PDB file of N, CA and C in Angstrom:
ATOM      1  N   UNK R   1       0.833  -1.165   0.002  1.00 67.00           N
ATOM      2  CA  UNK R   1      -0.006   0.001  -0.003  1.00 67.00           C
ATOM      3  C   UNK R   1       0.898   1.246   0.000  1.00 67.00           C
ATOM      4  N   UNK R   2       0.563   2.207  -0.823  1.00 80.00           N
ATOM      5  CA  UNK R   2       1.330   3.441  -0.896  1.00 80.00           C
ATOM      6  C   UNK R   2       0.568   4.558  -0.187  1.00 80.00           C
ATOM      7  N   UNK R   3       1.302   5.353   0.568  1.00 88.00           N
ATOM      8  CA  UNK R   3       0.734   6.494   1.256  1.00 88.00           C
ATOM      9  C   UNK R   3       1.313   7.762   0.644  1.00 88.00           C
ATOM     10  N   UNK R   4       0.483   8.779   0.580  1.00 92.00           N
ATOM     11  CA  UNK R   4       0.904  10.057   0.014  1.00 92.00           C
ATOM     12  C   UNK R   4       0.711  11.161   1.023  1.00 92.00           C
ATOM     13  N   UNK R   5       1.567  12.171   0.958  1.00 93.00           N
ATOM     14  CA  UNK R   5       1.483  13.334   1.830  1.00 93.00           C
ATOM     15  C   UNK R   5       1.616  14.589   0.998  1.00 93.00           C
ATOM     16  N   UNK R   6       1.114  15.684   1.521  1.00 94.00           N
ATOM     17  CA  UNK R   6       1.281  16.973   0.863  1.00 94.00           C
ATOM     18  C   UNK R   6       2.253  17.808   1.671  1.00 94.00           C
ATOM     19  N   UNK R   7       3.301  18.301   1.014  1.00 94.00           N
ATOM     20  CA  UNK R   7       4.291  19.158   1.648  1.00 94.00           C
ATOM     21  C   UNK R   7       4.409  20.406   0.780  1.00 94.00           C
ATOM     22  N   UNK R   8       4.152  21.551   1.374  1.00 92.00           N
ATOM     23  CA  UNK R   8       4.224  22.832   0.649  1.00 92.00           C
ATOM     24  C   UNK R   8       3.440  22.802  -0.659  1.00 92.00           C
ATOM     25  N   UNK R   9       2.251  22.213  -0.620  1.00 94.00           N
ATOM     26  CA  UNK R   9       1.380  22.187  -1.788  1.00 94.00           C
ATOM     27  C   UNK R   9       1.715  21.143  -2.828  1.00 94.00           C
ATOM     28  N   UNK R  10       2.740  20.325  -2.591  1.00 94.00           N
ATOM     29  CA  UNK R  10       3.112  19.275  -3.523  1.00 94.00           C
ATOM     30  C   UNK R  10       2.842  17.906  -2.912  1.00 94.00           C
ATOM     31  N   UNK R  11       2.366  16.983  -3.733  1.00 95.00           N
ATOM     32  CA  UNK R  11       2.100  15.625  -3.264  1.00 95.00           C
ATOM     33  C   UNK R  11       3.352  14.763  -3.432  1.00 95.00           C
ATOM     34  N   UNK R  12       3.666  14.016  -2.378  1.00 95.00           N
ATOM     35  CA  UNK R  12       4.846  13.141  -2.376  1.00 95.00           C
ATOM     36  C   UNK R  12       4.422  11.758  -1.864  1.00 95.00           C
ATOM     37  N   UNK R  13       5.067  10.735  -2.376  1.00 94.00           N
ATOM     38  CA  UNK R  13       4.897   9.413  -1.799  1.00 94.00           C
ATOM     39  C   UNK R  13       5.616   9.419  -0.465  1.00 94.00           C
ATOM     40  N   UNK R  14       4.952   8.984   0.605  1.00 93.00           N
ATOM     41  CA  UNK R  14       5.542   9.020   1.933  1.00 93.00           C
ATOM     42  C   UNK R  14       6.889   8.305   1.974  1.00 93.00           C
ATOM     43  N   UNK R  15       7.023   7.207   1.271  1.00 91.00           N
ATOM     44  CA  UNK R  15       8.275   6.463   1.261  1.00 91.00           C
ATOM     45  C   UNK R  15       9.424   7.190   0.572  1.00 91.00           C
ATOM     46  N   UNK R  16       9.115   8.282  -0.114  1.00 94.00           N
ATOM     47  CA  UNK R  16      10.149   9.095  -0.763  1.00 94.00           C
ATOM     48  C   UNK R  16      10.546  10.290   0.096  1.00 94.00           C
ATOM     49  N   UNK R  17      10.001  10.360   1.286  1.00 96.00           N
ATOM     50  CA  UNK R  17      10.241  11.505   2.172  1.00 96.00           C
ATOM     51  C   UNK R  17      11.117  11.103   3.354  1.00 96.00           C
ATOM     52  N   UNK R  18      11.617  12.094   4.040  1.00 96.00           N
ATOM     53  CA  UNK R  18      12.431  11.880   5.240  1.00 96.00           C
ATOM     54  C   UNK R  18      11.879  12.692   6.395  1.00 96.00           C
ATOM     55  N   UNK R  19      11.952  12.112   7.573  1.00 97.00           N
ATOM     56  CA  UNK R  19      11.729  12.869   8.801  1.00 97.00           C
ATOM     57  C   UNK R  19      13.091  13.424   9.210  1.00 97.00           C
ATOM     58  N   UNK R  20      13.088  14.681   9.601  1.00 97.00           N
ATOM     59  CA  UNK R  20      14.316  15.353   9.998  1.00 97.00           C
ATOM     60  C   UNK R  20      14.145  15.893  11.408  1.00 97.00           C
ATOM     61  N   UNK R  21      15.139  15.593  12.255  1.00 97.00           N
ATOM     62  CA  UNK R  21      15.171  16.137  13.607  1.00 97.00           C
ATOM     63  C   UNK R  21      16.085  17.337  13.584  1.00 97.00           C
ATOM     64  N   UNK R  22      15.555  18.506  14.000  1.00 97.00           N
ATOM     65  CA  UNK R  22      16.332  19.739  13.997  1.00 97.00           C
ATOM     66  C   UNK R  22      16.515  20.244  15.429  1.00 97.00           C
ATOM     67  N   UNK R  23      17.699  20.764  15.704  1.00 95.00           N
ATOM     68  CA  UNK R  23      17.954  21.323  17.029  1.00 95.00           C
ATOM     69  C   UNK R  23      17.321  22.709  17.140  1.00 95.00           C
ATOM     70  N   UNK R  24      17.493  23.358  18.267  1.00 93.00           N
ATOM     71  CA  UNK R  24      16.877  24.660  18.502  1.00 93.00           C
ATOM     72  C   UNK R  24      17.324  25.743  17.547  1.00 93.00           C
ATOM     73  N   UNK R  25      18.499  25.579  16.942  1.00 92.00           N
ATOM     74  CA  UNK R  25      19.017  26.548  15.973  1.00 92.00           C
ATOM     75  C   UNK R  25      18.488  26.288  14.556  1.00 92.00           C
ATOM     76  N   UNK R  26      17.726  25.203  14.390  1.00 93.00           N
ATOM     77  CA  UNK R  26      17.185  24.850  13.085  1.00 93.00           C
ATOM     78  C   UNK R  26      18.098  23.977  12.248  1.00 93.00           C
ATOM     79  N   UNK R  27      19.183  23.495  12.857  1.00 95.00           N
ATOM     80  CA  UNK R  27      20.133  22.640  12.144  1.00 95.00           C
ATOM     81  C   UNK R  27      19.688  21.182  12.241  1.00 95.00           C
ATOM     82  N   UNK R  28      19.661  20.498  11.108  1.00 95.00           N
ATOM     83  CA  UNK R  28      19.284  19.086  11.102  1.00 95.00           C
ATOM     84  C   UNK R  28      20.374  18.262  11.784  1.00 95.00           C
ATOM     85  N   UNK R  29      19.963  17.471  12.766  1.00 94.00           N
ATOM     86  CA  UNK R  29      20.893  16.631  13.500  1.00 94.00           C
ATOM     87  C   UNK R  29      20.620  15.142  13.265  1.00 94.00           C
ATOM     88  N   UNK R  30      19.554  14.835  12.523  1.00 94.00           N
ATOM     89  CA  UNK R  30      19.232  13.463  12.202  1.00 94.00           C
ATOM     90  C   UNK R  30      18.195  13.379  11.097  1.00 94.00           C
ATOM     91  N   UNK R  31      18.224  12.279  10.365  1.00 95.00           N
ATOM     92  CA  UNK R  31      17.297  12.098   9.262  1.00 95.00           C
ATOM     93  C   UNK R  31      16.987  10.617   9.125  1.00 95.00           C
ATOM     94  N   UNK R  32      15.716  10.297   8.851  1.00 95.00           N
ATOM     95  CA  UNK R  32      15.346   8.913   8.595  1.00 95.00           C
ATOM     96  C   UNK R  32      14.218   8.876   7.581  1.00 95.00           C
ATOM     97  N   UNK R  33      14.188   7.756   6.836  1.00 93.00           N
ATOM     98  CA  UNK R  33      13.148   7.577   5.827  1.00 93.00           C
ATOM     99  C   UNK R  33      11.781   7.514   6.503  1.00 93.00           C
ATOM    100  N   UNK R  34      10.819   8.155   5.900  1.00 92.00           N
ATOM    101  CA  UNK R  34       9.439   8.058   6.363  1.00 92.00           C
ATOM    102  C   UNK R  34       8.821   6.815   5.723  1.00 92.00           C
ATOM    103  N   UNK R  35       7.698   6.418   6.218  1.00 87.00           N
ATOM    104  CA  UNK R  35       7.003   5.268   5.661  1.00 87.00           C
ATOM    105  C   UNK R  35       5.856   4.880   6.564  1.00 87.00           C
ATOM    106  N   UNK R  36       5.191   3.795   6.264  1.00 82.00           N
ATOM    107  CA  UNK R  36       4.032   3.363   7.044  1.00 82.00           C
ATOM    108  C   UNK R  36       4.378   3.146   8.509  1.00 82.00           C
ATOM    109  N   UNK R  37       5.606   2.682   8.795  1.00 87.00           N
ATOM    110  CA  UNK R  37       6.003   2.442  10.175  1.00 87.00           C
ATOM    111  C   UNK R  37       6.378   3.724  10.903  1.00 87.00           C
ATOM    112  N   UNK R  38       6.694   4.761  10.149  1.00 90.00           N
ATOM    113  CA  UNK R  38       7.089   6.046  10.731  1.00 90.00           C
ATOM    114  C   UNK R  38       6.316   7.135   9.995  1.00 90.00           C
ATOM    115  N   UNK R  39       5.010   7.132  10.210  1.00 89.00           N
ATOM    116  CA  UNK R  39       4.120   8.012   9.456  1.00 89.00           C
ATOM    117  C   UNK R  39       3.751   9.296  10.185  1.00 89.00           C
ATOM    118  N   UNK R  40       4.258   9.482  11.405  1.00 94.00           N
ATOM    119  CA  UNK R  40       3.934  10.706  12.147  1.00 94.00           C
ATOM    120  C   UNK R  40       5.186  11.262  12.811  1.00 94.00           C
ATOM    121  N   UNK R  41       5.125  12.540  13.148  1.00 95.00           N
ATOM    122  CA  UNK R  41       6.257  13.170  13.830  1.00 95.00           C
ATOM    123  C   UNK R  41       6.533  12.497  15.171  1.00 95.00           C
ATOM    124  N   UNK R  42       5.488  12.104  15.865  1.00 96.00           N
ATOM    125  CA  UNK R  42       5.652  11.426  17.161  1.00 96.00           C
ATOM    126  C   UNK R  42       6.413  10.095  16.998  1.00 96.00           C
ATOM    127  N   UNK R  43       6.031   9.298  16.023  1.00 95.00           N
ATOM    128  CA  UNK R  43       6.727   8.035  15.789  1.00 95.00           C
ATOM    129  C   UNK R  43       8.169   8.268  15.356  1.00 95.00           C
ATOM    130  N   UNK R  44       8.388   9.293  14.537  1.00 96.00           N
ATOM    131  CA  UNK R  44       9.755   9.615  14.120  1.00 96.00           C
ATOM    132  C   UNK R  44      10.595  10.027  15.318  1.00 96.00           C
ATOM    133  N   UNK R  45      10.026  10.856  16.194  1.00 97.00           N
ATOM    134  CA  UNK R  45      10.784  11.307  17.364  1.00 97.00           C
ATOM    135  C   UNK R  45      11.155  10.117  18.242  1.00 97.00           C
ATOM    136  N   UNK R  46      10.266   9.155  18.358  1.00 97.00           N
ATOM    137  CA  UNK R  46      10.578   7.927  19.116  1.00 97.00           C
ATOM    138  C   UNK R  46      11.726   7.144  18.488  1.00 97.00           C
ATOM    139  N   UNK R  47      11.776   7.138  17.160  1.00 95.00           N
ATOM    140  CA  UNK R  47      12.878   6.451  16.473  1.00 95.00           C
ATOM    141  C   UNK R  47      14.207   7.154  16.722  1.00 95.00           C
ATOM    142  N   UNK R  48      14.200   8.473  16.641  1.00 96.00           N
ATOM    143  CA  UNK R  48      15.406   9.238  16.887  1.00 96.00           C
ATOM    144  C   UNK R  48      15.862   9.160  18.337  1.00 96.00           C
ATOM    145  N   UNK R  49      14.890   9.253  19.246  1.00 97.00           N
ATOM    146  CA  UNK R  49      15.177   9.396  20.679  1.00 97.00           C
ATOM    147  C   UNK R  49      14.254   8.462  21.448  1.00 97.00           C
ATOM    148  N   UNK R  50      14.697   7.245  21.751  1.00 97.00           N
ATOM    149  CA  UNK R  50      13.827   6.245  22.351  1.00 97.00           C
ATOM    150  C   UNK R  50      13.258   6.595  23.734  1.00 97.00           C
ATOM    151  N   UNK R  51      14.034   7.293  24.572  1.00 98.00           N
ATOM    152  CA  UNK R  51      13.563   7.576  25.930  1.00 98.00           C
ATOM    153  C   UNK R  51      12.696   8.833  25.992  1.00 98.00           C
ATOM    154  N   UNK R  52      11.531   8.703  26.608  1.00 98.00           N
ATOM    155  CA  UNK R  52      10.593   9.816  26.707  1.00 98.00           C
ATOM    156  C   UNK R  52      11.230  11.017  27.403  1.00 98.00           C
ATOM    157  N   UNK R  53      11.979  10.807  28.458  1.00 98.00           N
ATOM    158  CA  UNK R  53      12.588  11.951  29.162  1.00 98.00           C
ATOM    159  C   UNK R  53      13.545  12.711  28.259  1.00 98.00           C
ATOM    160  N   UNK R  54      14.228  11.998  27.359  1.00 98.00           N
ATOM    161  CA  UNK R  54      15.128  12.654  26.416  1.00 98.00           C
ATOM    162  C   UNK R  54      14.337  13.401  25.331  1.00 98.00           C
ATOM    163  N   UNK R  55      13.219  12.819  24.874  1.00 98.00           N
ATOM    164  CA  UNK R  55      12.359  13.518  23.907  1.00 98.00           C
ATOM    165  C   UNK R  55      11.796  14.782  24.528  1.00 98.00           C
ATOM    166  N   UNK R  56      11.352  14.683  25.771  1.00 98.00           N
ATOM    167  CA  UNK R  56      10.794  15.853  26.464  1.00 98.00           C
ATOM    168  C   UNK R  56      11.856  16.945  26.593  1.00 98.00           C
ATOM    169  N   UNK R  57      13.077  16.574  26.924  1.00 98.00           N
ATOM    170  CA  UNK R  57      14.159  17.548  27.056  1.00 98.00           C
ATOM    171  C   UNK R  57      14.437  18.205  25.702  1.00 98.00           C
ATOM    172  N   UNK R  58      14.460  17.402  24.642  1.00 98.00           N
ATOM    173  CA  UNK R  58      14.680  17.965  23.317  1.00 98.00           C
ATOM    174  C   UNK R  58      13.587  18.984  22.967  1.00 98.00           C
ATOM    175  N   UNK R  59      12.350  18.621  23.237  1.00 97.00           N
ATOM    176  CA  UNK R  59      11.240  19.519  22.943  1.00 97.00           C
ATOM    177  C   UNK R  59      11.376  20.827  23.733  1.00 97.00           C
ATOM    178  N   UNK R  60      11.726  20.729  25.008  1.00 97.00           N
ATOM    179  CA  UNK R  60      11.945  21.937  25.820  1.00 97.00           C
ATOM    180  C   UNK R  60      13.079  22.804  25.258  1.00 97.00           C
ATOM    181  N   UNK R  61      14.063  22.159  24.648  1.00 97.00           N
ATOM    182  CA  UNK R  61      15.217  22.869  24.104  1.00 97.00           C
ATOM    183  C   UNK R  61      15.021  23.312  22.649  1.00 97.00           C
ATOM    184  N   UNK R  62      13.788  23.211  22.162  1.00 97.00           N
ATOM    185  CA  UNK R  62      13.461  23.743  20.847  1.00 97.00           C
ATOM    186  C   UNK R  62      13.664  22.804  19.670  1.00 97.00           C
ATOM    187  N   UNK R  63      13.917  21.524  19.928  1.00 97.00           N
ATOM    188  CA  UNK R  63      14.045  20.555  18.838  1.00 97.00           C
ATOM    189  C   UNK R  63      12.696  20.389  18.167  1.00 97.00           C
ATOM    190  N   UNK R  64      12.716  20.235  16.850  1.00 97.00           N
ATOM    191  CA  UNK R  64      11.493  20.037  16.080  1.00 97.00           C
ATOM    192  C   UNK R  64      11.705  18.914  15.079  1.00 97.00           C
ATOM    193  N   UNK R  65      10.592  18.412  14.549  1.00 97.00           N
ATOM    194  CA  UNK R  65      10.623  17.415  13.485  1.00 97.00           C
ATOM    195  C   UNK R  65       9.941  17.979  12.261  1.00 97.00           C
ATOM    196  N   UNK R  66      10.494  17.649  11.112  1.00 97.00           N
ATOM    197  CA  UNK R  66       9.942  18.144   9.855  1.00 97.00           C
ATOM    198  C   UNK R  66       9.975  17.010   8.840  1.00 97.00           C
ATOM    199  N   UNK R  67       8.892  16.901   8.087  1.00 97.00           N
ATOM    200  CA  UNK R  67       8.821  15.949   6.991  1.00 97.00           C
ATOM    201  C   UNK R  67       9.198  16.677   5.714  1.00 97.00           C
ATOM    202  N   UNK R  68      10.180  16.167   4.992  1.00 97.00           N
ATOM    203  CA  UNK R  68      10.643  16.833   3.770  1.00 97.00           C
ATOM    204  C   UNK R  68      10.701  15.833   2.615  1.00 97.00           C
ATOM    205  N   UNK R  69      10.499  16.369   1.414  1.00 96.00           N
ATOM    206  CA  UNK R  69      10.661  15.585   0.194  1.00 96.00           C
ATOM    207  C   UNK R  69      12.128  15.534  -0.216  1.00 96.00           C
ATOM    208  N   UNK R  70      12.410  14.789  -1.266  1.00 94.00           N
ATOM    209  CA  UNK R  70      13.798  14.588  -1.711  1.00 94.00           C
ATOM    210  C   UNK R  70      14.506  15.892  -2.060  1.00 94.00           C
ATOM    211  N   UNK R  71      13.852  16.754  -2.817  1.00 94.00           N
ATOM    212  CA  UNK R  71      14.481  17.999  -3.252  1.00 94.00           C
ATOM    213  C   UNK R  71      14.759  18.915  -2.051  1.00 94.00           C
ATOM    214  N   UNK R  72      13.810  18.988  -1.129  1.00 94.00           N
ATOM    215  CA  UNK R  72      14.025  19.789   0.081  1.00 94.00           C
ATOM    216  C   UNK R  72      15.179  19.215   0.883  1.00 94.00           C
ATOM    217  N   UNK R  73      15.239  17.904   0.960  1.00 95.00           N
ATOM    218  CA  UNK R  73      16.314  17.257   1.727  1.00 95.00           C
ATOM    219  C   UNK R  73      17.673  17.614   1.127  1.00 95.00           C
ATOM    220  N   UNK R  74      17.768  17.505  -0.182  1.00 95.00           N
ATOM    221  CA  UNK R  74      19.046  17.819  -0.849  1.00 95.00           C
ATOM    222  C   UNK R  74      19.428  19.281  -0.649  1.00 95.00           C
ATOM    223  N   UNK R  75      18.458  20.174  -0.770  1.00 94.00           N
ATOM    224  CA  UNK R  75      18.754  21.611  -0.713  1.00 94.00           C
ATOM    225  C   UNK R  75      18.995  22.121   0.715  1.00 94.00           C
ATOM    226  N   UNK R  76      18.191  21.667   1.681  1.00 94.00           N
ATOM    227  CA  UNK R  76      18.246  22.251   3.021  1.00 94.00           C
ATOM    228  C   UNK R  76      18.841  21.371   4.094  1.00 94.00           C
ATOM    229  N   UNK R  77      18.692  20.061   3.965  1.00 95.00           N
ATOM    230  CA  UNK R  77      19.092  19.151   5.032  1.00 95.00           C
ATOM    231  C   UNK R  77      20.495  18.589   4.808  1.00 95.00           C
ATOM    232  N   UNK R  78      20.815  18.218   3.585  1.00 94.00           N
ATOM    233  CA  UNK R  78      22.121  17.640   3.291  1.00 94.00           C
ATOM    234  C   UNK R  78      23.268  18.521   3.792  1.00 94.00           C
ATOM    235  N   UNK R  79      23.223  19.840   3.599  1.00 94.00           N
ATOM    236  CA  UNK R  79      24.327  20.662   4.119  1.00 94.00           C
ATOM    237  C   UNK R  79      24.504  20.536   5.639  1.00 94.00           C
ATOM    238  N   UNK R  80      23.405  20.415   6.372  1.00 93.00           N
ATOM    239  CA  UNK R  80      23.509  20.220   7.827  1.00 93.00           C
ATOM    240  C   UNK R  80      24.174  18.894   8.148  1.00 93.00           C
ATOM    241  N   UNK R  81      23.740  17.843   7.484  1.00 90.00           N
ATOM    242  CA  UNK R  81      24.282  16.514   7.731  1.00 90.00           C
ATOM    243  C   UNK R  81      25.770  16.472   7.366  1.00 90.00           C
ATOM    244  N   UNK R  82      26.146  17.187   6.328  1.00 90.00           N
ATOM    245  CA  UNK R  82      27.533  17.213   5.882  1.00 90.00           C
ATOM    246  C   UNK R  82      28.393  18.190   6.698  1.00 90.00           C
ATOM    247  N   UNK R  83      27.755  18.994   7.558  1.00 88.00           N
ATOM    248  CA  UNK R  83      28.514  19.945   8.371  1.00 88.00           C
ATOM    249  C   UNK R  83      28.885  21.222   7.660  1.00 88.00           C
ATOM    250  N   UNK R  84      28.208  21.530   6.564  1.00 88.00           N
ATOM    251  CA  UNK R  84      28.543  22.731   5.801  1.00 88.00           C
ATOM    252  C   UNK R  84      27.412  23.761   5.752  1.00 88.00           C
ATOM    253  N   UNK R  85      26.463  23.654   6.654  1.00 88.00           N
ATOM    254  CA  UNK R  85      25.321  24.574   6.647  1.00 88.00           C
ATOM    255  C   UNK R  85      25.668  25.897   7.348  1.00 88.00           C
ATOM    256  N   UNK R  86      24.812  26.876   7.118  1.00 83.00           N
ATOM    257  CA  UNK R  86      25.010  28.184   7.749  1.00 83.00           C
ATOM    258  C   UNK R  86      24.774  28.134   9.254  1.00 83.00           C
ATOM    259  N   UNK R  87      24.016  27.152   9.748  1.00 77.00           N
ATOM    260  CA  UNK R  87      23.770  27.030  11.188  1.00 77.00           C
ATOM    261  C   UNK R  87      25.094  26.814  11.924  1.00 77.00           C
ATOM    262  N   UNK R  88      25.915  25.952  11.368  1.00 65.00           N
ATOM    263  CA  UNK R  88      27.196  25.611  12.023  1.00 65.00           C
ATOM    264  C   UNK R  88      28.208  26.737  11.897  1.00 65.00           C
ATOM    265  N   UNK R  89      28.222  27.409  10.755  1.00 56.00           N
ATOM    266  CA  UNK R  89      29.186  28.478  10.580  1.00 56.00           C
ATOM    267  C   UNK R  89      28.824  29.691  11.439  1.00 56.00           C
ATOM    268  N   UNK R  90      27.533  29.822  11.787  1.00 53.00           N
ATOM    269  CA  UNK R  90      27.103  30.932  12.647  1.00 53.00           C
ATOM    270  C   UNK R  90      27.380  30.651  14.110  1.00 53.00           C
ATOM    271  N   UNK R  91      27.564  29.389  14.462  1.00 50.00           N
ATOM    272  CA  UNK R  91      27.760  28.991  15.873  1.00 50.00           C
ATOM    273  C   UNK R  91      29.185  29.295  16.346  1.00 50.00           C
TER     274      UNK R  91
END
């Protein structure tokens, strides 16, 4: 079964998308494929951070989750993962 999502007005197959965990500065610190098993931000956060107390701490510290398509991932997330984003150079 295929699931579809809408991101910024565009339809994407969920399996072609990634969940991204961003720190309080907006820098991506983790990425995982979305899919039927990880179809919500809550489930993605559990995958990234198994312990509830750690998830709660991340949330208090401004961590967020975002679902992105392939092109968004390449343009905005890949630089963070590679350590070449503006978030890191500003720190």
